XYZ file of C-alpha atoms in Angstrom:
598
model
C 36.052 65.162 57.882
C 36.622 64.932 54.380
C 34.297 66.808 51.769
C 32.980 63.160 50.668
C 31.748 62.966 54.465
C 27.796 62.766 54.438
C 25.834 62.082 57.583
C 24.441 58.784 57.570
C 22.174 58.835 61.242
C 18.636 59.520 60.863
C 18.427 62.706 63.344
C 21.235 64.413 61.459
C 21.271 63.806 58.033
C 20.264 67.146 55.873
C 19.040 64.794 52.758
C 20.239 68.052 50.713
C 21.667 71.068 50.495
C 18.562 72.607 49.716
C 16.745 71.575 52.862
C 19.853 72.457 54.737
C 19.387 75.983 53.876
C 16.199 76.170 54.213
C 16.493 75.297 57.667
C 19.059 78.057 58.297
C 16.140 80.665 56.673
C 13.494 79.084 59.243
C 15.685 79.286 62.251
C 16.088 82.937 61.430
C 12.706 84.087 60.800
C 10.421 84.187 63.961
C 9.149 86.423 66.701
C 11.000 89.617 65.789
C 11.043 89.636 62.432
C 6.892 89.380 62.904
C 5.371 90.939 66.391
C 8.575 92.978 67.219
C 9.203 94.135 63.838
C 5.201 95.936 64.005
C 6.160 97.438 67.394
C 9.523 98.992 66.343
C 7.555 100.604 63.137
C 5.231 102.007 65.813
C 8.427 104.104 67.628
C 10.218 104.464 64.796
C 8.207 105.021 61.855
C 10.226 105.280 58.373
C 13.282 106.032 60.326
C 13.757 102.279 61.172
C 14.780 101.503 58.084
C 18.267 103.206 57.831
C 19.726 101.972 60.855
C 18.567 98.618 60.833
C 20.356 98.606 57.356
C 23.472 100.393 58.935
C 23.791 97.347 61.500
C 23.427 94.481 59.105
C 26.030 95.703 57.253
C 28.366 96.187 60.081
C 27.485 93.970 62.629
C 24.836 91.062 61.008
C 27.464 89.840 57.884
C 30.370 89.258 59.481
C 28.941 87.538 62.868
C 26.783 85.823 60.691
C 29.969 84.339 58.739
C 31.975 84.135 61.716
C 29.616 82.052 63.618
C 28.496 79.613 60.514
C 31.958 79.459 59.654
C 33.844 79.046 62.398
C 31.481 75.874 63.833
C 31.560 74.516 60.351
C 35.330 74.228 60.729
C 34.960 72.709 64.149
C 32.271 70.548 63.299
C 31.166 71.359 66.858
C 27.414 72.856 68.260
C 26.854 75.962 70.790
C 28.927 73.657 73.983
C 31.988 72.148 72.533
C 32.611 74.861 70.389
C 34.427 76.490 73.529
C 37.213 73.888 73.099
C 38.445 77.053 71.721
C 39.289 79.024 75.110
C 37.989 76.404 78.236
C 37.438 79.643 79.905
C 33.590 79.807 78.329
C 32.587 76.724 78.269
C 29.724 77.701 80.206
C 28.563 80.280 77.569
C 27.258 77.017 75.713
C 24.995 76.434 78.249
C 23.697 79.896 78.690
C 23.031 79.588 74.983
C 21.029 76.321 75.739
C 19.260 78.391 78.421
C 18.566 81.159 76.111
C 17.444 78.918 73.076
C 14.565 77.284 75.668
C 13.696 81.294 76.317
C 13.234 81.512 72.481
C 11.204 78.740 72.374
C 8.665 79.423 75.709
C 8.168 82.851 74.204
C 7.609 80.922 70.538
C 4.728 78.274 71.785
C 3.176 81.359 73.611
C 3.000 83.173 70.021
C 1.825 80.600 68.966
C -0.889 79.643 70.913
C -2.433 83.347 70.599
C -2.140 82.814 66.717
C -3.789 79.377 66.752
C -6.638 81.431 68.886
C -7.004 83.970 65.852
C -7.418 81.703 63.063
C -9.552 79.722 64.552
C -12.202 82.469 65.072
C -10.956 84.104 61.945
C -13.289 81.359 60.475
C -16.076 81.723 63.126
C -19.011 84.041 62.971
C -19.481 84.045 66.735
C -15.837 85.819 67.277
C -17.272 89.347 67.630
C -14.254 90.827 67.631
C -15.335 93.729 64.777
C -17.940 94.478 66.815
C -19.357 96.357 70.060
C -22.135 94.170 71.385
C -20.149 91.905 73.016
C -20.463 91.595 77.004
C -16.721 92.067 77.029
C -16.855 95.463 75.373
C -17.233 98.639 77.129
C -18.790 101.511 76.184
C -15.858 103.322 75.365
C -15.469 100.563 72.014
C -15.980 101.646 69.104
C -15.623 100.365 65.344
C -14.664 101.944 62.173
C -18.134 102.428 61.214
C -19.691 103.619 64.773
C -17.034 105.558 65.738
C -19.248 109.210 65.513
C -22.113 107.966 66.470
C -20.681 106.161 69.808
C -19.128 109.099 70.777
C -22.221 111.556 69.563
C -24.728 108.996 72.036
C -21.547 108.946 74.867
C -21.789 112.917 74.520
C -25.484 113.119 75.130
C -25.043 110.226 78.277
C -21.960 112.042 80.278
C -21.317 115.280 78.364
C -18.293 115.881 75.988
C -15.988 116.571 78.817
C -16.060 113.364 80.203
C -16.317 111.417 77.074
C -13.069 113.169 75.683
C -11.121 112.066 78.718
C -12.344 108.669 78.378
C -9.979 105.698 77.305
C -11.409 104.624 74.189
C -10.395 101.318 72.717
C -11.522 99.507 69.303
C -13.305 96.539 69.233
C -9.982 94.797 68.140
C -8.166 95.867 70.800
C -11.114 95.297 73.597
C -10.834 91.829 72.257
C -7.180 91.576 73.179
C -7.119 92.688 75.948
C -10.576 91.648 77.545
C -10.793 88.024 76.084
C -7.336 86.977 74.625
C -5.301 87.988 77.731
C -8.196 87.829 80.088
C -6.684 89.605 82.772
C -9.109 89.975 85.057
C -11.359 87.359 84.568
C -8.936 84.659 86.959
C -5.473 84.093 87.525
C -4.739 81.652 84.737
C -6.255 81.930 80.881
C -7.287 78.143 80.671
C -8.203 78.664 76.612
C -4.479 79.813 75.995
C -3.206 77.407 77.998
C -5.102 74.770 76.140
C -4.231 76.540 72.371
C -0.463 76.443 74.019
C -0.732 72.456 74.734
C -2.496 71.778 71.483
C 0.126 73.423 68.929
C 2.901 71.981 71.676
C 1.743 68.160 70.692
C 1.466 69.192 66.982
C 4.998 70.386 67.228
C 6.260 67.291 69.048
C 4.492 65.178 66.025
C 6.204 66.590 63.657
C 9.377 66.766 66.148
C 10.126 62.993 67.114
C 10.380 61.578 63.671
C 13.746 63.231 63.131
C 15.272 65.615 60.299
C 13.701 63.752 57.881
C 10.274 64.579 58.846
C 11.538 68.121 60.355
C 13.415 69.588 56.497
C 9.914 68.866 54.656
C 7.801 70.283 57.613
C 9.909 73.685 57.171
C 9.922 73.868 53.287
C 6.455 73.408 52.707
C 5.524 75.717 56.143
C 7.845 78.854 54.219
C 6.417 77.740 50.980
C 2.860 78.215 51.898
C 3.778 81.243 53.981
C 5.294 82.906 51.183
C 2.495 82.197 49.069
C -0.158 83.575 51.426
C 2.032 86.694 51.777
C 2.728 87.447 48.559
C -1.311 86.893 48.310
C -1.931 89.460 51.037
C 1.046 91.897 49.640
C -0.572 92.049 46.489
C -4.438 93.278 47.949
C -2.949 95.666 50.150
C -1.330 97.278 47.509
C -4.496 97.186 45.264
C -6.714 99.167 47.968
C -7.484 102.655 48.120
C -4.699 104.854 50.007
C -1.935 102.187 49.963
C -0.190 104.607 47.653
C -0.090 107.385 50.236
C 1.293 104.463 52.898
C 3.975 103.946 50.652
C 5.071 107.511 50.068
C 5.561 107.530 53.861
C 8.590 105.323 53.485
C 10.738 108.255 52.379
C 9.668 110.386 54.948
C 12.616 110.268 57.539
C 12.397 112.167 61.068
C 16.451 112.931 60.931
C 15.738 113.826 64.910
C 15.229 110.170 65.721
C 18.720 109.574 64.684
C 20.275 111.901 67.196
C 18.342 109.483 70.053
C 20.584 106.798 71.501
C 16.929 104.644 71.765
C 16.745 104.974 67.656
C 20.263 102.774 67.297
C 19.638 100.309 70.667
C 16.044 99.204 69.206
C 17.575 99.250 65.677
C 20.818 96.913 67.219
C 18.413 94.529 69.164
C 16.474 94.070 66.027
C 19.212 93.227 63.666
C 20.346 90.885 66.840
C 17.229 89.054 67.493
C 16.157 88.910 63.975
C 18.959 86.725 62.869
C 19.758 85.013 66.007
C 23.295 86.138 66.877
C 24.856 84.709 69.847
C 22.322 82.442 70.868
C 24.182 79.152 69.735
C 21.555 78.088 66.859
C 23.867 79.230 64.140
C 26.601 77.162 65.311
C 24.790 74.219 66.028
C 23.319 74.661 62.263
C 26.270 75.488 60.873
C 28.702 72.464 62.175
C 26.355 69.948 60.300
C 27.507 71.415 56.912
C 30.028 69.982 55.175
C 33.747 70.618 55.843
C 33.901 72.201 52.374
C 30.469 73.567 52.486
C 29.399 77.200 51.220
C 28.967 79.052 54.529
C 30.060 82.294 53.064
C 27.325 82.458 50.387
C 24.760 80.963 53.263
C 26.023 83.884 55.543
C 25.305 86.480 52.497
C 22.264 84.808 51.803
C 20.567 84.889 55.183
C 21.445 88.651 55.485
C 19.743 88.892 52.731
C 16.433 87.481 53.026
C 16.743 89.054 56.483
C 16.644 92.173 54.998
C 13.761 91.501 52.173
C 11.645 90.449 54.660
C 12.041 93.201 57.080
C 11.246 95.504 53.793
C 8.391 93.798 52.603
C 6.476 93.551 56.311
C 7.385 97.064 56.134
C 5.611 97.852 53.211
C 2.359 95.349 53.958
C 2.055 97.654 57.382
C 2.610 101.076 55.586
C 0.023 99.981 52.614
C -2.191 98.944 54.976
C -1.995 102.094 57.234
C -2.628 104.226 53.907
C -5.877 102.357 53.442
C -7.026 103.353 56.734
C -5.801 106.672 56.227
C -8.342 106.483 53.527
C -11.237 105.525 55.347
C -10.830 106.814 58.280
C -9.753 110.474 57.354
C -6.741 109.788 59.762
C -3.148 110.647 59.097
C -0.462 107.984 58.974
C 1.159 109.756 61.749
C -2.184 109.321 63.922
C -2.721 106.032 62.924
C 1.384 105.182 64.224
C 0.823 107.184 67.314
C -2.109 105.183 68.639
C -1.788 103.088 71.775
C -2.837 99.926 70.502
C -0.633 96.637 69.993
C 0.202 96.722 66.444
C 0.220 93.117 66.141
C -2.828 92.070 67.841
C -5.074 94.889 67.080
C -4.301 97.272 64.701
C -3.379 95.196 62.192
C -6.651 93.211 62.228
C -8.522 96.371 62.120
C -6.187 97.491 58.781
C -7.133 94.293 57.739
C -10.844 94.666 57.961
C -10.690 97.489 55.348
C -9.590 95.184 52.429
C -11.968 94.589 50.028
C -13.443 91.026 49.727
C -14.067 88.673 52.652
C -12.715 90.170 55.730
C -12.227 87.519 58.095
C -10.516 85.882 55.283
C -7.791 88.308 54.693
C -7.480 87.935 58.994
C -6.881 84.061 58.157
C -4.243 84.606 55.772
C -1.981 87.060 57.693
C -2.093 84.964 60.791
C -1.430 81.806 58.891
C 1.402 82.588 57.203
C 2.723 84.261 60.723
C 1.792 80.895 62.440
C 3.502 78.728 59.559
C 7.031 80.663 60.089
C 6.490 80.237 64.065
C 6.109 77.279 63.890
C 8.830 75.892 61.660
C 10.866 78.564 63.691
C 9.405 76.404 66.836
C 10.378 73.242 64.858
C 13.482 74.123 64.723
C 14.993 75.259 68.201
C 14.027 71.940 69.457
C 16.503 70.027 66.714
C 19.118 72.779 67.653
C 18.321 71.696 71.434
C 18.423 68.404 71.064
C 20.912 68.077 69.013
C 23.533 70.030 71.621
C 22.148 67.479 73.913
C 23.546 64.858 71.614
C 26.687 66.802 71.052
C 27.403 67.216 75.048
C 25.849 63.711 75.563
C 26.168 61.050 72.739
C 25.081 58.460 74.321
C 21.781 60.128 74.362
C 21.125 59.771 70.237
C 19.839 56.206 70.766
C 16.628 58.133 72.549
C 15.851 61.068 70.125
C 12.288 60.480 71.441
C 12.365 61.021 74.847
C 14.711 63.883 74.138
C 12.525 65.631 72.581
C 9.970 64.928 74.221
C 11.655 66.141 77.620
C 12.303 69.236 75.414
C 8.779 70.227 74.983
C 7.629 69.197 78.255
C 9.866 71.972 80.022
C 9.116 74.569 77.040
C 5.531 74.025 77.987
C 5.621 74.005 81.378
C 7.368 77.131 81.511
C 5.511 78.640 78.966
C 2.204 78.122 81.558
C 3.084 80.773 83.420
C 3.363 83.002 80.589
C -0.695 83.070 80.449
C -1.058 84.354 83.954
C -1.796 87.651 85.975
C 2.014 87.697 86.806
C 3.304 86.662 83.599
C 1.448 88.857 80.938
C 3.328 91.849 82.732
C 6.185 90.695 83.906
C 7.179 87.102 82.302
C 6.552 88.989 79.016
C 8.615 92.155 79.605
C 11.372 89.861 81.031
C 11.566 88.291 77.792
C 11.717 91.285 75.151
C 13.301 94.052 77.761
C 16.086 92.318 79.593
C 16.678 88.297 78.048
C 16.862 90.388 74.080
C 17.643 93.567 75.381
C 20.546 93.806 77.515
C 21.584 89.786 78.230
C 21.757 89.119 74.527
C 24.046 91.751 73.710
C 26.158 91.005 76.492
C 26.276 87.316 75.144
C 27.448 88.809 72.190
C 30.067 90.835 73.146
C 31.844 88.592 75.553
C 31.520 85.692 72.719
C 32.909 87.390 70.148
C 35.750 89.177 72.342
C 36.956 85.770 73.459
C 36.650 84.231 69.754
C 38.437 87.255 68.385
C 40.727 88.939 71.368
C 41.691 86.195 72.837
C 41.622 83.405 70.200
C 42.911 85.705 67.771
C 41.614 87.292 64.658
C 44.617 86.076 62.354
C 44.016 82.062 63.403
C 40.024 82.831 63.053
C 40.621 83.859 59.558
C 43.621 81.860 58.658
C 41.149 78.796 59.671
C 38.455 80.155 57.615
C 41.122 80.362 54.723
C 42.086 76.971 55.150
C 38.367 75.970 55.459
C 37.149 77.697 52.585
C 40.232 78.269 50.372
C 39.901 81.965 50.194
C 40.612 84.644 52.248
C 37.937 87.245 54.045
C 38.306 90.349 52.457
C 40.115 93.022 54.478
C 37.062 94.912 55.414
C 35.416 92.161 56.767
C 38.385 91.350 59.271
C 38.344 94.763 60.277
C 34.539 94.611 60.722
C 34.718 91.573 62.863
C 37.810 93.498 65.112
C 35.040 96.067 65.760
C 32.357 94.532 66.033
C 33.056 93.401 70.212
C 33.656 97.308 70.334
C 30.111 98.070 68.549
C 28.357 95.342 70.531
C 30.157 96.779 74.160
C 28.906 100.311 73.779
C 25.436 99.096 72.714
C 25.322 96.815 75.837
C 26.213 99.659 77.784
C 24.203 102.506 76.525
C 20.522 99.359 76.165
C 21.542 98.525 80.145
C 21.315 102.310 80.688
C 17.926 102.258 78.956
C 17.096 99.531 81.414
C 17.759 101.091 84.974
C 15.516 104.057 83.335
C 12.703 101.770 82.317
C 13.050 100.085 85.848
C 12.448 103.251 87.656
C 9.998 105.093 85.186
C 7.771 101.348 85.705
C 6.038 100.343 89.117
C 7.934 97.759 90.154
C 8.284 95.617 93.824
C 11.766 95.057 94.915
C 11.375 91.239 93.741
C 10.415 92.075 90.384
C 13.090 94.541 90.256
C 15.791 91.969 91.594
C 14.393 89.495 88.653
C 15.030 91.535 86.140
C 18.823 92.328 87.098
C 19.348 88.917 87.485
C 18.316 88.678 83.477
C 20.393 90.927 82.661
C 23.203 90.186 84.549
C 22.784 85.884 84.539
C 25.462 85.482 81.285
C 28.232 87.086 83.145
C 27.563 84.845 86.141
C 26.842 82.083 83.881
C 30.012 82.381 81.370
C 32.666 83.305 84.308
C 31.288 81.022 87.327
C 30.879 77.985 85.795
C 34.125 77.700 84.102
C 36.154 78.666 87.101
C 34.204 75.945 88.854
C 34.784 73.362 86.327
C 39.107 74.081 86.031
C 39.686 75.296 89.460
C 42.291 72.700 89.312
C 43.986 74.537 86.450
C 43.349 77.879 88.114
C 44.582 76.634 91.594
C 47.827 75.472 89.887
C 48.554 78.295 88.164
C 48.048 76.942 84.880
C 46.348 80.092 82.969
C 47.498 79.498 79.698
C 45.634 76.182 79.775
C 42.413 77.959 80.299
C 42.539 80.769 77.728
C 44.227 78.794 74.854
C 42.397 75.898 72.534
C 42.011 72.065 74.295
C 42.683 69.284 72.268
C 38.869 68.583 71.557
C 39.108 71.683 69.253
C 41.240 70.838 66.578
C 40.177 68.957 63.758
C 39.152 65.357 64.279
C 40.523 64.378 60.532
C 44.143 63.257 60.897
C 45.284 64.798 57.328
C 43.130 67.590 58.195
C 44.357 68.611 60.904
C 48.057 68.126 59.237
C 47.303 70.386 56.479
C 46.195 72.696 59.101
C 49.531 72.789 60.782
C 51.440 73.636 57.614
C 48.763 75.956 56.219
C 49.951 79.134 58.226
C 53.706 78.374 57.881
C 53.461 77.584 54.528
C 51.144 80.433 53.262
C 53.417 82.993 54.814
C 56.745 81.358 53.398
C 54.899 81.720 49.878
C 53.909 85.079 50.550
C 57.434 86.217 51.706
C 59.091 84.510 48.857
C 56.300 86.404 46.635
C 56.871 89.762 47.693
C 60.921 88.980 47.449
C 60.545 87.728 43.955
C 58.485 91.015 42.921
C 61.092 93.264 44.857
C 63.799 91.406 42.972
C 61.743 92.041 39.610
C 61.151 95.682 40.529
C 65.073 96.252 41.293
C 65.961 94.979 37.863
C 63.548 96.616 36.003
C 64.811 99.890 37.656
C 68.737 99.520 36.524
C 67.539 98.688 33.065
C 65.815 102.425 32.956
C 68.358 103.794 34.380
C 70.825 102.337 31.506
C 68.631 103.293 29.274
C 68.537 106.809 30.291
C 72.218 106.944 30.801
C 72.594 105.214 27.096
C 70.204 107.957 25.447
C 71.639 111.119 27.804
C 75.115 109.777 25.968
C-alpha cells in the first residue's frame, strides 16, 4: 500500500487524520483512567504519581510505538497480525475475548452513570439526605453529622454508637439503592439503564465510521469542556489550596511495597490499553507512511495530562472538604467509601452554586468518554471480524448488532447478587490484574525474542524512514523482562487476596481460570490449528513469519528485501570510508611532526 492509498469503504474510511486520532485518544481513555484512577488515589495517595510516571516512560512509549507501528506496517488487526510467528495466532482471539471484557464492564459503567444524571436533575433522588426508607440510622450528612450521632448517643449510649458502621447518605445510596443487594437477585432499573445506553450505542454504532469519528469528537469536546468547567470551581472553593499542597507530600515507605509498583504497572497498562489488540487494529488503518511515532508520543501524553488533572480535581476537592468538615486530607483518603460513587458526590456537594448541577457535570463528562470509549471497542470488534472474515463487511449491521447483543447479555449478570462481588472483582483483580500482564509479556516476547528486535526495528525504519533511537530499542528488549516480573510478583498478590477473601472452591477455581485462560488460550489453540506442522517436525514453520505477513504491495515488499542488505552495505562502506579518512589524516601529522622535529 502506497502512501496515496486512502480507504474508500464506508466502515473504514477515517475521513481525516484528525478524526483518526481522535479515535486513538477515545479508545484510550475509559474505565481506569476514571473509576480506577479515584481508587488507586485512595491506596496510594500523592505517591501514585511517581511511579505511574516511572512506567510510562519505560514501559507505555515504546509498547505504545511498537504496537501502532508494527500493525501499521502490516496493515493487519489484533488476528492476522500473528502471521508474524503462527505459533500465537490464538493470542488474537484472546484479545477479541478480552476487548468484549472491556466492553461488558464499559455498558455496566455506564448504565450506573446514566442512573446518576438522571436523578442529578431530580428533586426526588434523596441521595444528600437521611429520610429516605433506604437509610439507616447510622447515615449521616455533612450538616447532621453531630447531631445524629449526639441523638444515637442518647438512644444506645456512646459505646455502641462508636462501634457502629456509619455510612453517608451518598454512600447508603450506593449501596442500598444503586446496587440493591438485598432487595432481589437481579437490579431490574440497572438492567434497564444498561439496555437503554446499549441501543443508544448501537444507533450511533451501525451507521459506520462516518457516523462513529463525529460521535467521538464532539463526545471529548463536550467532555473537555465540562471538565475544564468543573476544574476551574474546584479550584475557586475554599481549601482547594491545601488539597493541592498535598500533591508534594510523598510517603517514600509506599515505594519500598511491591503493591505500590503492581497497582502503578496495571494502571499505566489498562489506562492505555496495551496488549489488548485495540491499538493494532487502530493502528493498521493508518496510512503506510502515516505518523505513528508522533501518535505514540502523543497518546502518552494526554495519558499522562489526564491522569494529572483528575488528580488535581480529586485533591482540590478533598481540600474543600477538609475545609468544611474540619477533617484532614489523610482522613478524608482513609475512609471506606467508593471514591467514585460516593465520595466524590459528597466533595461535590460542597461547591458553591447549584449542587446537583456540579453532580451533572462530573458524571456527564465521565459518561461522554465511556461512551465514545464504548463506541469504539465495538468498531475495533467488528472490524477484526472483518479482518478474520471479509466476507462479513457486506453485513456491518448485523455485526454489530450481534456485537452488542452478547456485550449485553453478559453484562446482565453483572447487576446481580453473584456478580456485584464476584463478576466485578473478576474483572479488575484477575482479567486487568494478572491475565493482562501475562498477555503482555508473552506478546511482546514473541514479537521481540523470537521475531527479533533488529527486523522489528529495521521494519519500522523502512516504514517510517528513521531509525528508533537506541534507548528505545533497549527499552523495548526490557520491557518482556519488566512485564515478567510484574506478572509474577501481581499473581503473587492474587493467591494472597484469594486466601485473605471468603471464597467457595468454585469461585476460587474461576478466578484461576482468569488468570491462567491466555496461556491456555495462546499455546492450545495454535498447537491445535498446525499439529500438522508440529507432527512433521516442521518447527521452524511455526515460529518464523507466514507468507500472509509480508507486505501485500509488490514494490513494497521489494524495497523491503533490499532495505536491510542495502542499509548495512552503506553503513560498512561508511565506516570504511571514515577509517580510510582517519588513516590519512594521521600520516599527514605525523609528516608534519617529523618535518618540524627536522
Amino acid at each position: 500500500m502506497n502512501d496515496d492509498t486512502s480507504y474508500t469503504n464506508l466502515q473504514t474510511a477515517w475521513t481525516s487524520k484528525r478524526y483518526y486520532e481522535v479515535g486513538l485518544i477515545g479508545f484510550i481513555l475509559g474505565v481506569s483512567n476514571n473509576l480506577y484512577l479515584f481508587n488507586n488515589i485512595k491506596i496510594l495517595g500523592a505517591g501514585f504519581i511517581g511511579p505511574c510516571f516511572f512506567f510510562f516512560l519505560i514501559v507505555g512509549i515504546p509498547l505504545v510505538i511498537l504496537e501502532l507501528s508494527l500493525s501499521q506496517y502490516g496493515q493487519k488487526g489484533m488476528i492476522r497480525i500473528w502471521a508474524l510467528c503462527p505459533i500465537q495466532k490464538g493470542m488474537g482471539y484472546l484479545c477479541l475475548l478480552y476487548l468484549l471484557t472491556m466492553l461488558v464492564e464499559e455498558l455496566s459503567a455506564l448504565s450506573y452513570l446514566a442512573r446518576y444524571i438522571i436523578n442529578s436533575f431530580s428533586s426526588q433522588s434523596g441521595w444528600d439526605s437521611c429520610n429516605n426508607y433506604w437509610n439507616t440510622e447510622f447515615c449521616f450528612t455533612l450538616e447532621t453529622n453531630v447531631s445524629r450521632r449526639l441523638d444515637c448517643y442518647d438512644a444506645i449510649g456512646k459505646y455502641n454508637c462508636d462501634k457502629a458502621v456509619w455510612q453517608s447518605s451518598h454512600c447508603q445510596y450506593w449501596w442500598n439503592v444503586v446496587q440493591n443487594i438485598d432487595m432481589g437477585l437481579f437490579q431490574w432499573k440497572s438492567i434497564g439503564y444498561c439496555f437503554g445506553v446499549t441501543l443508544i450505542a448501537f444507533a450511533f454504532t451501525f451507521k459506520g465510521i462516518v457516523v462513529i469519528e463525529k460521535v467521538v469528537y464532539w463526545s471529548l469536546v463536550f467532555a473537555a469542556i465540562e471538565f475544564t468547567i468543573l476544574l476551574y470551581c474546584s479550584f475557586i472553593q475554599h481549601g482547594s489550596g491545601k488539597g493541592l499542597v498535598y500533591l508534594f507530600h510523598w510517603d517514600w515507605k509506599l515505594f519500598k511495597k511491591k503493591s505500590t509498583w503492581i497497582i502503578c504497572i496495571k494502571y499505566v497498562i489498562n489506562s492505555i490499553g496495551l496488549g489488548s489488540g485495540g491499538l493494532r487494529t487502530l493502528g493498521a488503518q493508518n496510512k503506510f507512511r502515516g505518523h505513528s511515532y508522533m501518535n505514540s508520543m502523543m497518546l502518552i501524553l494526554v495519558t499522562m495530562t489526564v491522569t494529572v488533572l483528575y488528580y488535581l480535581l480529586y485533591l482540590s476537592l478533598c481540600g474543600n472538604l477538609s475545609y468544611f468538615s474540619n477533617q484532614t486530607i489523610e482522613e478524608i483518603m482513609r475512609d471506606e467509601e467508593p471514591e467514585f460513587w460516593s465520595k466524590v458526590p459528597r466533595m461535590l456537594q460542597r461547591l458553591g452554586g447549584p449542587k446537583r448541577l456540579w453532580q451533572c457535570i462530573f458524571y456527564s463528562q465521565v459518561f461522554l468518554i465511556l461512551f465514545s470509549k464504548c463506541i469504539l471497542v465495538t468498531f475495533v470488534m467488528v472490524r477484526t471480524v472483518f479482518n478474520r472474515f471479509p466476507m462479513a463487511e457486506n453485513y456491518f449491521v448485523i455485526t454489530s448488532s450481534v456485537v452488542y447483543a452478547c456485550a449485553f447479555i453478559c453484562c446482565a449478570p453483572m447487576f446481580t447478587v453473584f456478580g456485584t462481588f464476584l463478576l466485578k472483582q473478576l474483572t479488575w483483580i484477575a482479567c486487568r490484574g494478572p491475565m493482562i500482564l501475562l498477555m503482555n509479556f508473552i506478546q511482546n516476547t514473541v514479537i521481540l525474542y523470537v521475531y527479533g528486535l533488529t527486523t522489528v526495528v529495521d521494519d519500522l525504519h523502512f516504514m517510517l524512514g528513521f531509525r528508533l533511537a537506541f534507548y528505545w530499542q533497549i527499552l523495548l528488549f526490557l520491557s518482556p523482562v519488566i512485564l515478567c516480573i510484574m506478572w509474577i510478583t501481581s499473581l503473587w498478590d492474587f493467591y494472597h487476596w484469594l486466601k485473605v477473601i471468603y471464597l467457595t472452591v468454585a469461585e476460587k477455581l474461576i478466578m484461576n481460570a482468569a488468570a491462567y485462560s491466555p496461556l491456555f488460550i495462546s499455546i492450545g489453540y495454535p498447537i491445535w490449528y498446525m499439529r500438522w506442522m508440529i507432527w512433521r517436525c516442521k518447527f521452524e514453520n511455526v515460529l518464523r513469519p507466514s507468507d500472509n505477513w509480508y507486505l501485500s504491495d509488490p514494490i513494497l515488499r521489494k524495497s523491503r528485501q533490499m532495505f536491510s542488505a542495502m542499509s548495512m552495505t552503506k553503513e560498512y562502506l561508511y565506516r570504511q570510508t571514515k577509517k580510510q579518512e582517519k588513516a590519512a589524516y594521521d600520516i599527514d601529522i605525523d609528516e608534519t611532526i617529523d618535518e618540524e622535529a627536522a
